[in-house]
Amino acid sequence: MALGRFAEPGLDEVAGSPRGRITEPEAVAVLALWLASPAAAAMNAQALTLDGGESA
């Protein structure tokens, strides 16, 4: 297990991610609110990935 910032179990996996941290629930909420708004009216049949660049 890594020492220091990533010593807490479960957080050491994010050490190698592009941002070095997990996606916050607030980021998911912002996306959900946008999808529910009139601004997203033209959006359909899409799979949105909100992973902080992990899959890039």
PDB file of C-alpha atoms in Angstrom:
ATOM      1  CA  MET A   1       0.000   0.000   0.000  1.00  0.00           C
ATOM      2  CA  ALA A   2       1.234   3.475  -0.799  1.00  0.00           C
ATOM      3  CA  LEU A   3       2.188   5.815   1.993  1.00  0.00           C
ATOM      4  CA  GLY A   4       1.060   9.379   2.528  1.00  0.00           C
ATOM      5  CA  ARG A   5      -1.815  10.841   0.575  1.00  0.00           C
ATOM      6  CA  PHE A   6      -3.011   7.493  -0.797  1.00  0.00           C
ATOM      7  CA  ALA A   7      -2.474   5.447   2.383  1.00  0.00           C
ATOM      8  CA  GLU A   8      -6.221   5.176   3.017  1.00  0.00           C
ATOM      9  CA  PRO A   9      -7.622   1.884   1.663  1.00  0.00           C
ATOM     10  CA  GLY A  10      -9.434   2.389  -1.630  1.00  0.00           C
ATOM     11  CA  LEU A  11      -7.699   5.638  -2.502  1.00  0.00           C
ATOM     12  CA  ASP A  12      -4.425   4.114  -3.660  1.00  0.00           C
ATOM     13  CA  GLU A  13      -6.091   3.082  -6.949  1.00  0.00           C
ATOM     14  CA  VAL A  14      -6.504   6.723  -7.956  1.00  0.00           C
ATOM     15  CA  ALA A  15      -2.773   7.407  -7.703  1.00  0.00           C
ATOM     16  CA  GLY A  16      -2.311   6.407 -11.343  1.00  0.00           C
ATOM     17  CA  SER A  17      -5.352   8.224 -12.702  1.00  0.00           C
ATOM     18  CA  PRO A  18      -4.847  11.327 -14.864  1.00  0.00           C
ATOM     19  CA  ARG A  19      -6.258  13.684 -12.223  1.00  0.00           C
ATOM     20  CA  GLY A  20      -4.942  11.788  -9.198  1.00  0.00           C
ATOM     21  CA  ARG A  21      -8.327  11.959  -7.474  1.00  0.00           C
ATOM     22  CA  ILE A  22     -11.797  10.486  -7.714  1.00  0.00           C
ATOM     23  CA  THR A  23     -14.743  12.186  -9.389  1.00  0.00           C
ATOM     24  CA  GLU A  24     -16.721  14.131  -6.820  1.00  0.00           C
ATOM     25  CA  PRO A  25     -20.482  13.563  -6.447  1.00  0.00           C
ATOM     26  CA  GLU A  26     -21.028  17.239  -7.240  1.00  0.00           C
ATOM     27  CA  ALA A  27     -19.608  16.705 -10.749  1.00  0.00           C
ATOM     28  CA  VAL A  28     -22.129  13.936 -11.348  1.00  0.00           C
ATOM     29  CA  ALA A  29     -24.919  16.176 -10.024  1.00  0.00           C
ATOM     30  CA  VAL A  30     -23.941  19.003 -12.394  1.00  0.00           C
ATOM     31  CA  LEU A  31     -24.128  16.623 -15.358  1.00  0.00           C
ATOM     32  CA  ALA A  32     -27.486  15.242 -14.204  1.00  0.00           C
ATOM     33  CA  LEU A  33     -28.909  18.747 -13.794  1.00  0.00           C
ATOM     34  CA  TRP A  34     -27.701  19.755 -17.241  1.00  0.00           C
ATOM     35  CA  LEU A  35     -29.232  16.632 -18.799  1.00  0.00           C
ATOM     36  CA  ALA A  36     -32.557  17.475 -17.136  1.00  0.00           C
ATOM     37  CA  SER A  37     -32.468  21.068 -18.384  1.00  0.00           C
ATOM     38  CA  PRO A  38     -33.808  22.541 -21.637  1.00  0.00           C
ATOM     39  CA  ALA A  39     -30.184  23.073 -22.731  1.00  0.00           C
ATOM     40  CA  ALA A  40     -29.884  19.322 -23.312  1.00  0.00           C
ATOM     41  CA  ALA A  41     -33.078  19.053 -25.378  1.00  0.00           C
ATOM     42  CA  ALA A  42     -31.197  17.990 -28.521  1.00  0.00           C
ATOM     43  CA  MET A  43     -29.184  15.315 -26.700  1.00  0.00           C
ATOM     44  CA  ASN A  44     -30.394  11.768 -27.282  1.00  0.00           C
ATOM     45  CA  ALA A  45     -29.058   8.216 -27.347  1.00  0.00           C
ATOM     46  CA  GLN A  46     -25.688   9.077 -25.847  1.00  0.00           C
ATOM     47  CA  ALA A  47     -23.512   7.269 -23.343  1.00  0.00           C
ATOM     48  CA  LEU A  48     -21.663   9.879 -21.300  1.00  0.00           C
ATOM     49  CA  THR A  49     -18.490   8.894 -19.489  1.00  0.00           C
ATOM     50  CA  LEU A  50     -17.667  10.925 -16.408  1.00  0.00           C
ATOM     51  CA  ASP A  51     -14.438   9.348 -15.209  1.00  0.00           C
ATOM     52  CA  GLY A  52     -11.956  12.199 -15.052  1.00  0.00           C
ATOM     53  CA  GLY A  53     -10.038  11.018 -18.102  1.00  0.00           C
ATOM     54  CA  GLU A  54      -9.404   7.496 -16.820  1.00  0.00           C
ATOM     55  CA  SER A  55     -10.716   5.878 -20.013  1.00  0.00           C
ATOM     56  CA  ALA A  56      -8.972   8.302 -22.386  1.00  0.00           C
TER      57      ALA A  56
END
